[in-house]
Short mmCIF file of C-alpha atoms in Angstrom, two decimals:
data_model
loop_
_atom_site.label_atom_id
_atom_site.label_comp_id
_atom_site.label_asym_id
_atom_site.label_seq_id
_atom_site.Cartn_x
_atom_site.Cartn_y
_atom_site.Cartn_z
CA MET G 1 40.73 -4.54 4.47
CA THR G 2 40.59 -7.96 6.06
CA VAL G 3 38.35 -9.27 8.80
CA SER G 4 40.02 -10.91 11.76
CA ASN G 5 39.09 -14.38 12.97
CA ASN G 6 37.95 -12.91 16.29
CA THR G 7 35.47 -10.64 14.52
CA LEU G 8 34.11 -13.54 12.51
CA ALA G 9 33.76 -15.64 15.66
CA VAL G 10 31.76 -12.96 17.41
CA GLU G 11 29.57 -12.53 14.35
CA VAL G 12 28.88 -16.25 14.08
CA MET G 13 27.76 -16.21 17.71
CA ARG G 14 25.15 -13.58 16.69
CA ALA G 15 23.65 -15.87 14.03
CA PRO G 16 20.14 -17.17 14.78
CA LYS G 17 19.88 -20.59 16.37
CA LEU G 18 17.27 -22.69 14.63
CA LYS G 19 15.01 -25.07 16.46
CA PRO G 20 13.34 -28.17 15.02
CA ALA G 21 10.04 -27.60 13.24
CA ASN G 22 6.82 -29.26 14.36
CA ALA G 23 4.09 -31.03 12.40
CA THR G 24 1.78 -28.00 12.36
CA PHE G 25 4.50 -25.95 10.73
CA GLY G 26 4.91 -28.61 8.05
CA ILE G 27 1.17 -28.64 7.35
CA ALA G 28 1.14 -24.85 7.07
CA ILE G 29 4.05 -24.97 4.62
CA GLY G 30 2.15 -27.59 2.63
CA VAL G 31 -0.98 -25.41 2.46
CA ILE G 32 0.97 -22.39 1.23
CA SER G 33 2.89 -24.52 -1.26
CA VAL G 34 -0.30 -25.96 -2.73
CA MET G 35 -1.91 -22.52 -3.01
CA THR G 36 1.20 -21.04 -4.58
CA LEU G 37 1.57 -23.82 -7.12
CA ALA G 38 -2.12 -23.56 -7.96
CA ALA G 39 -1.73 -19.83 -8.61
CA ILE G 40 1.36 -20.29 -10.77
CA PHE G 41 0.04 -23.17 -12.86
CA ALA G 42 -3.63 -22.14 -12.88
CA PRO G 43 -4.06 -22.26 -16.69
CA PHE G 44 -2.76 -25.83 -16.75
CA ILE G 45 -4.58 -27.37 -13.79
CA ALA G 46 -7.94 -25.57 -13.77
CA PRO G 47 -10.56 -27.84 -15.35
CA TYR G 48 -12.44 -24.94 -16.96
CA PRO G 49 -11.77 -21.31 -17.90
CA PRO G 50 -12.69 -19.21 -14.85
CA ASP G 51 -15.36 -17.20 -16.72
CA GLN G 52 -16.95 -20.03 -18.69
CA LEU G 53 -20.73 -19.89 -18.18
CA ASP G 54 -22.98 -22.93 -17.99
CA PHE G 55 -26.58 -21.88 -17.47
CA ALA G 56 -27.63 -25.52 -17.38
CA ALA G 57 -25.60 -26.01 -14.19
CA VAL G 58 -26.37 -22.90 -12.14
CA ASN G 59 -25.60 -23.38 -8.43
CA ALA G 60 -24.93 -27.05 -9.08
CA PRO G 61 -23.68 -29.15 -6.14
CA PRO G 62 -20.32 -30.93 -6.30
CA SER G 63 -20.24 -33.57 -9.03
CA PRO G 64 -17.73 -35.39 -11.24
CA GLU G 65 -18.07 -32.56 -13.77
CA HIS G 66 -17.69 -29.79 -11.20
CA TRP G 67 -15.80 -31.06 -8.15
CA LEU G 68 -16.69 -28.09 -5.96
CA GLY G 69 -19.95 -27.14 -7.65
CA THR G 70 -20.80 -23.99 -9.58
CA ASP G 71 -21.86 -20.44 -8.76
CA GLY G 72 -24.96 -18.46 -9.67
CA LEU G 73 -23.80 -18.11 -13.29
CA GLY G 74 -22.79 -21.73 -13.73
CA ARG G 75 -19.06 -21.02 -13.47
CA ASP G 76 -16.89 -23.80 -12.08
CA LEU G 77 -15.96 -22.91 -8.51
CA LEU G 78 -12.77 -24.97 -8.43
CA SER G 79 -11.45 -23.16 -11.50
CA ARG G 80 -12.33 -19.76 -10.05
CA LEU G 81 -10.68 -20.60 -6.73
CA ILE G 82 -7.50 -21.67 -8.52
CA PHE G 83 -7.35 -18.53 -10.64
CA GLY G 84 -8.46 -16.42 -7.68
CA ALA G 85 -5.39 -17.53 -5.77
CA ARG G 86 -3.35 -15.37 -8.14
CA THR G 87 -4.75 -12.02 -7.07
CA ALA G 88 -5.31 -13.21 -3.49
CA LEU G 89 -1.60 -13.99 -3.07
CA LEU G 90 -0.07 -11.42 -5.42
CA GLY G 91 -1.50 -8.39 -3.61
CA PRO G 92 -0.19 -9.35 -0.14
CA LEU G 93 3.16 -10.39 -1.65
CA LEU G 94 3.64 -6.94 -3.20
CA VAL G 95 2.60 -5.23 0.03
CA VAL G 96 4.95 -7.33 2.15
CA ILE G 97 7.90 -6.80 -0.21
CA GLY G 98 7.29 -3.05 -0.47
CA SER G 99 6.68 -2.47 3.23
CA THR G 100 9.62 -4.66 4.27
CA VAL G 101 12.13 -2.99 1.96
CA VAL G 102 11.03 0.55 2.83
CA GLY G 103 10.55 -0.24 6.53
CA MET G 104 13.95 -1.89 6.92
CA LEU G 105 15.75 0.98 5.23
CA LEU G 106 13.99 3.61 7.35
CA GLY G 107 14.46 1.56 10.51
CA LEU G 108 18.15 1.08 9.71
CA ILE G 109 18.65 4.82 9.24
CA ALA G 110 16.75 5.70 12.41
CA GLY G 111 18.39 3.04 14.57
CA TRP G 112 21.93 3.47 13.29
CA ARG G 113 22.13 7.27 13.09
CA GLY G 114 19.92 8.13 16.08
CA GLY G 115 19.65 11.79 17.11
CA TRP G 116 17.30 14.14 15.29
CA ILE G 117 16.93 11.73 12.36
CA ASP G 118 15.60 9.07 14.71
CA ALA G 119 13.28 11.61 16.38
CA VAL G 120 11.83 12.87 13.07
CA LEU G 121 11.30 9.39 11.64
CA GLY G 122 9.76 8.30 14.95
CA ARG G 123 7.17 11.07 14.73
CA VAL G 124 6.42 10.12 11.11
CA PHE G 125 5.88 6.52 12.19
CA ASP G 126 3.55 7.67 14.98
CA VAL G 127 1.44 9.65 12.50
CA LEU G 128 1.13 6.67 10.16
CA PHE G 129 0.22 4.40 13.08
CA ALA G 130 -2.84 6.58 13.67
CA PHE G 131 -4.39 5.51 10.36
CA PRO G 132 -5.57 1.90 9.97
CA SER G 133 -4.24 0.25 6.82
CA LEU G 134 -7.73 -0.60 5.58
CA LEU G 135 -8.79 3.03 5.95
CA LEU G 136 -5.78 4.20 3.94
CA ALA G 137 -6.64 1.64 1.26
CA ILE G 138 -10.23 2.90 1.05
CA VAL G 139 -8.99 6.49 0.74
CA ALA G 140 -6.58 5.42 -2.00
CA VAL G 141 -9.40 3.70 -3.89
CA ALA G 142 -11.54 6.84 -3.57
CA LEU G 143 -8.72 8.95 -5.00
CA PHE G 144 -7.29 6.69 -7.69
CA GLY G 145 -10.08 4.24 -8.49
CA LYS G 146 -10.91 0.62 -7.78
CA GLY G 147 -8.53 -2.22 -8.42
CA LEU G 148 -5.41 -3.76 -6.91
CA VAL G 149 -2.76 -1.08 -7.50
CA ALA G 150 -4.03 1.70 -5.23
CA PRO G 151 -4.74 -0.57 -2.20
CA VAL G 152 -1.33 -2.25 -2.56
CA ILE G 153 0.50 1.09 -2.52
CA ALA G 154 -1.58 2.39 0.39
CA MET G 155 -1.10 -0.75 2.48
CA SER G 156 2.62 -0.81 1.74
CA ILE G 157 2.83 2.67 3.24
CA ALA G 158 0.64 1.66 6.18
CA TYR G 159 2.66 -1.46 7.05
CA ALA G 160 6.12 0.08 6.55
CA PRO G 161 6.14 1.76 10.02
CA PHE G 162 5.58 -1.60 11.74
CA VAL G 163 8.64 -3.03 10.00
CA ALA G 164 10.60 0.19 10.51
CA ARG G 165 9.96 0.35 14.26
CA LEU G 166 10.96 -3.29 14.72
CA THR G 167 14.09 -2.82 12.61
CA ARG G 168 15.00 0.35 14.50
CA ALA G 169 14.77 -1.42 17.87
CA LEU G 170 16.86 -4.33 16.63
CA ILE G 171 19.48 -2.07 15.06
CA LYS G 172 19.82 0.00 18.24
CA ALA G 173 20.48 -3.21 20.17
CA GLU G 174 22.91 -4.58 17.58
CA ARG G 175 25.07 -1.47 17.27
CA THR G 176 26.25 -1.92 20.88
CA ARG G 177 27.48 -5.48 20.25
CA PRO G 178 31.21 -6.27 20.47
CA TYR G 179 31.48 -7.31 16.82
CA VAL G 180 30.39 -3.83 15.70
CA ALA G 181 33.11 -2.27 17.83
CA ALA G 182 35.59 -4.76 16.38
CA TYR G 183 34.75 -3.69 12.84
CA ARG G 184 35.08 -0.03 13.79
CA VAL G 185 38.51 -0.63 15.30
CA GLN G 186 39.62 -2.28 12.05
CA GLY G 187 38.63 0.85 10.14
CA PHE G 188 35.43 -0.24 8.43
CA SER G 189 33.01 2.61 7.70
CA GLY G 190 29.69 2.96 9.52
CA PRO G 191 27.51 2.45 6.40
CA TRP G 192 29.48 -0.68 5.44
CA ILE G 193 29.06 -2.17 8.92
CA ALA G 194 25.36 -1.29 9.00
CA LEU G 195 24.51 -2.66 5.56
CA ARG G 196 26.88 -5.60 5.27
CA ARG G 197 26.99 -6.91 8.83
CA VAL G 198 24.31 -5.50 11.13
CA LEU G 199 21.36 -5.56 8.74
CA PRO G 200 21.81 -9.26 7.79
CA ASN G 201 21.80 -10.14 11.50
CA VAL G 202 18.35 -8.61 12.07
CA THR G 203 16.82 -9.65 8.75
CA PRO G 204 15.60 -13.11 9.95
CA ILE G 205 13.56 -11.60 12.79
CA VAL G 206 12.12 -8.90 10.52
CA GLY G 207 11.35 -11.58 7.93
CA ALA G 208 9.38 -13.58 10.49
CA GLN G 209 7.29 -10.50 11.30
CA SER G 210 6.73 -9.82 7.60
CA THR G 211 5.44 -13.38 7.23
CA LEU G 212 2.80 -12.60 9.85
CA ASN G 213 1.98 -9.38 8.01
CA PHE G 214 1.27 -11.40 4.86
CA GLY G 215 -1.73 -13.05 6.48
CA TYR G 216 -3.07 -9.76 7.83
CA VAL G 217 -2.74 -8.07 4.44
CA LEU G 218 -4.41 -10.97 2.64
CA ALA G 219 -7.44 -10.74 4.95
CA GLU G 220 -7.66 -6.96 4.51
CA LEU G 221 -7.38 -7.09 0.72
CA ALA G 222 -10.00 -9.84 0.61
CA GLY G 223 -12.25 -7.63 2.74
CA LEU G 224 -11.66 -4.73 0.36
CA SER G 225 -12.64 -6.89 -2.62
CA PHE G 226 -15.69 -8.09 -0.68
CA LEU G 227 -16.75 -4.45 -0.33
CA GLY G 228 -16.39 -4.03 -4.09
CA LEU G 229 -13.37 -1.73 -3.84
CA GLY G 230 -10.58 -4.15 -4.69
CA VAL G 231 -10.26 -6.58 -7.59
CA GLN G 232 -13.21 -6.11 -9.91
CA PRO G 233 -15.35 -8.79 -11.60
CA PRO G 234 -15.05 -10.76 -13.77
CA THR G 235 -11.46 -11.23 -12.55
CA PRO G 236 -11.52 -14.15 -10.09
CA ASP G 237 -10.63 -13.14 -6.54
CA TRP G 238 -11.57 -14.83 -3.28
CA GLY G 239 -12.96 -11.68 -1.68
CA ALA G 240 -14.90 -10.72 -4.80
CA MET G 241 -16.27 -14.27 -5.07
CA ILE G 242 -17.75 -13.99 -1.55
CA ASN G 243 -19.35 -10.71 -2.51
CA GLU G 244 -20.84 -12.14 -5.72
CA ALA G 245 -22.24 -15.15 -3.82
CA GLN G 246 -24.23 -13.11 -1.27
CA ALA G 247 -27.46 -13.29 -3.24
CA GLY G 248 -27.29 -17.07 -3.45
CA ILE G 249 -27.00 -17.47 0.33
CA VAL G 250 -30.62 -16.37 0.71
CA GLY G 251 -31.64 -19.24 -1.56
CA GLY G 252 -29.61 -21.75 0.44
CA HIS G 253 -26.62 -21.87 -1.90
CA PHE G 254 -23.75 -21.53 0.57
CA LEU G 255 -20.88 -23.18 -1.33
CA PRO G 256 -20.03 -20.23 -3.66
CA ALA G 257 -19.44 -18.05 -0.58
CA LEU G 258 -18.15 -20.71 1.81
CA GLU G 259 -15.39 -22.12 -0.37
CA PRO G 260 -13.45 -18.87 -1.02
CA ALA G 261 -13.94 -17.90 2.65
CA VAL G 262 -12.36 -21.21 3.69
CA CYS G 263 -9.42 -20.53 1.34
CA VAL G 264 -8.87 -17.10 2.94
CA VAL G 265 -8.99 -18.57 6.44
CA LEU G 266 -6.64 -21.44 5.56
CA VAL G 267 -4.00 -19.17 4.05
CA VAL G 268 -4.20 -16.57 6.83
CA VAL G 269 -3.91 -19.24 9.54
CA ALA G 270 -1.07 -20.96 7.65
CA PHE G 271 0.94 -17.75 7.41
CA ASN G 272 0.33 -17.01 11.08
CA ILE G 273 1.61 -20.46 12.01
CA ILE G 274 4.66 -20.06 9.77
CA GLY G 275 5.43 -16.61 11.15
CA GLU G 276 5.12 -17.72 14.76
CA GLU G 277 7.18 -20.84 14.14
CA LEU G 278 9.90 -18.86 12.37
CA SER G 279 10.07 -16.48 15.32
CA ASP G 280 10.44 -19.43 17.72
CA ARG G 281 12.99 -21.21 15.54
CA ILE G 282 15.09 -18.11 15.08
CA GLY G 283 14.93 -17.58 18.81
CA GLY G 284 15.28 -13.84 18.43
CA GLU G 285 14.05 -11.51 21.13
CA ILE G 286 12.22 -8.43 19.88
CA PRO G 287 13.31 -5.39 21.86
CA ALA G 288 10.59 -3.15 23.27
#
């Protein structure tokens, strides 16, 4: 089967129109790039092993030997922040990938098929919306134990309905477009049109929303580690580092808690900026 030039022309008109990026967007990209590269190349750029103890330099201030100081056990904070970026970024990445894939598939089915399938999936989404993602993660930890796996699975389930509802609304709007009718007239099957033509048209908008979700998930997973339910010591993690540094705050040692908190804030804000900018650049309107 061949696709006519008219069909291609209509489809090109549906492609997102990008707008120029601003300086804030570039800075946010730079922050995420630095954090990502630090996580990937942590063994090569960290000045010390993350668990190396130095009892002669407990709670030491920044110095040429320890650029960001040390914690209550004499561990180099810069090294722990670099290695901590691995778990801090890996968890949200897995959640975003899982929730986006599952959510887009469910949203595609609900929006394209409609009818009772749409109604049933809509009720399932409503039930999942009633449970906060952090609460589901805590329940998962209680059932399956502490660590990163259980919270990631629970949050993937919790965030999937957000992606699914957005995808459903976009698909319902797209299926009434002229290019879809043109493909039907040419004899293309419904699943082929939905997967090969309609879904790619809505993916940029869904991707922008998933970028925003990354920041939310990172903050929640860091909070879970802060509560002692996520990544467990001695594995470096930003949330766990804040938890471990609580005792030192009473003694006036703020850096071990402040530095990982700043990293969390920077990454969350950067992803929010990127997500908002992508939404503006794509220029897509999210149906109600």
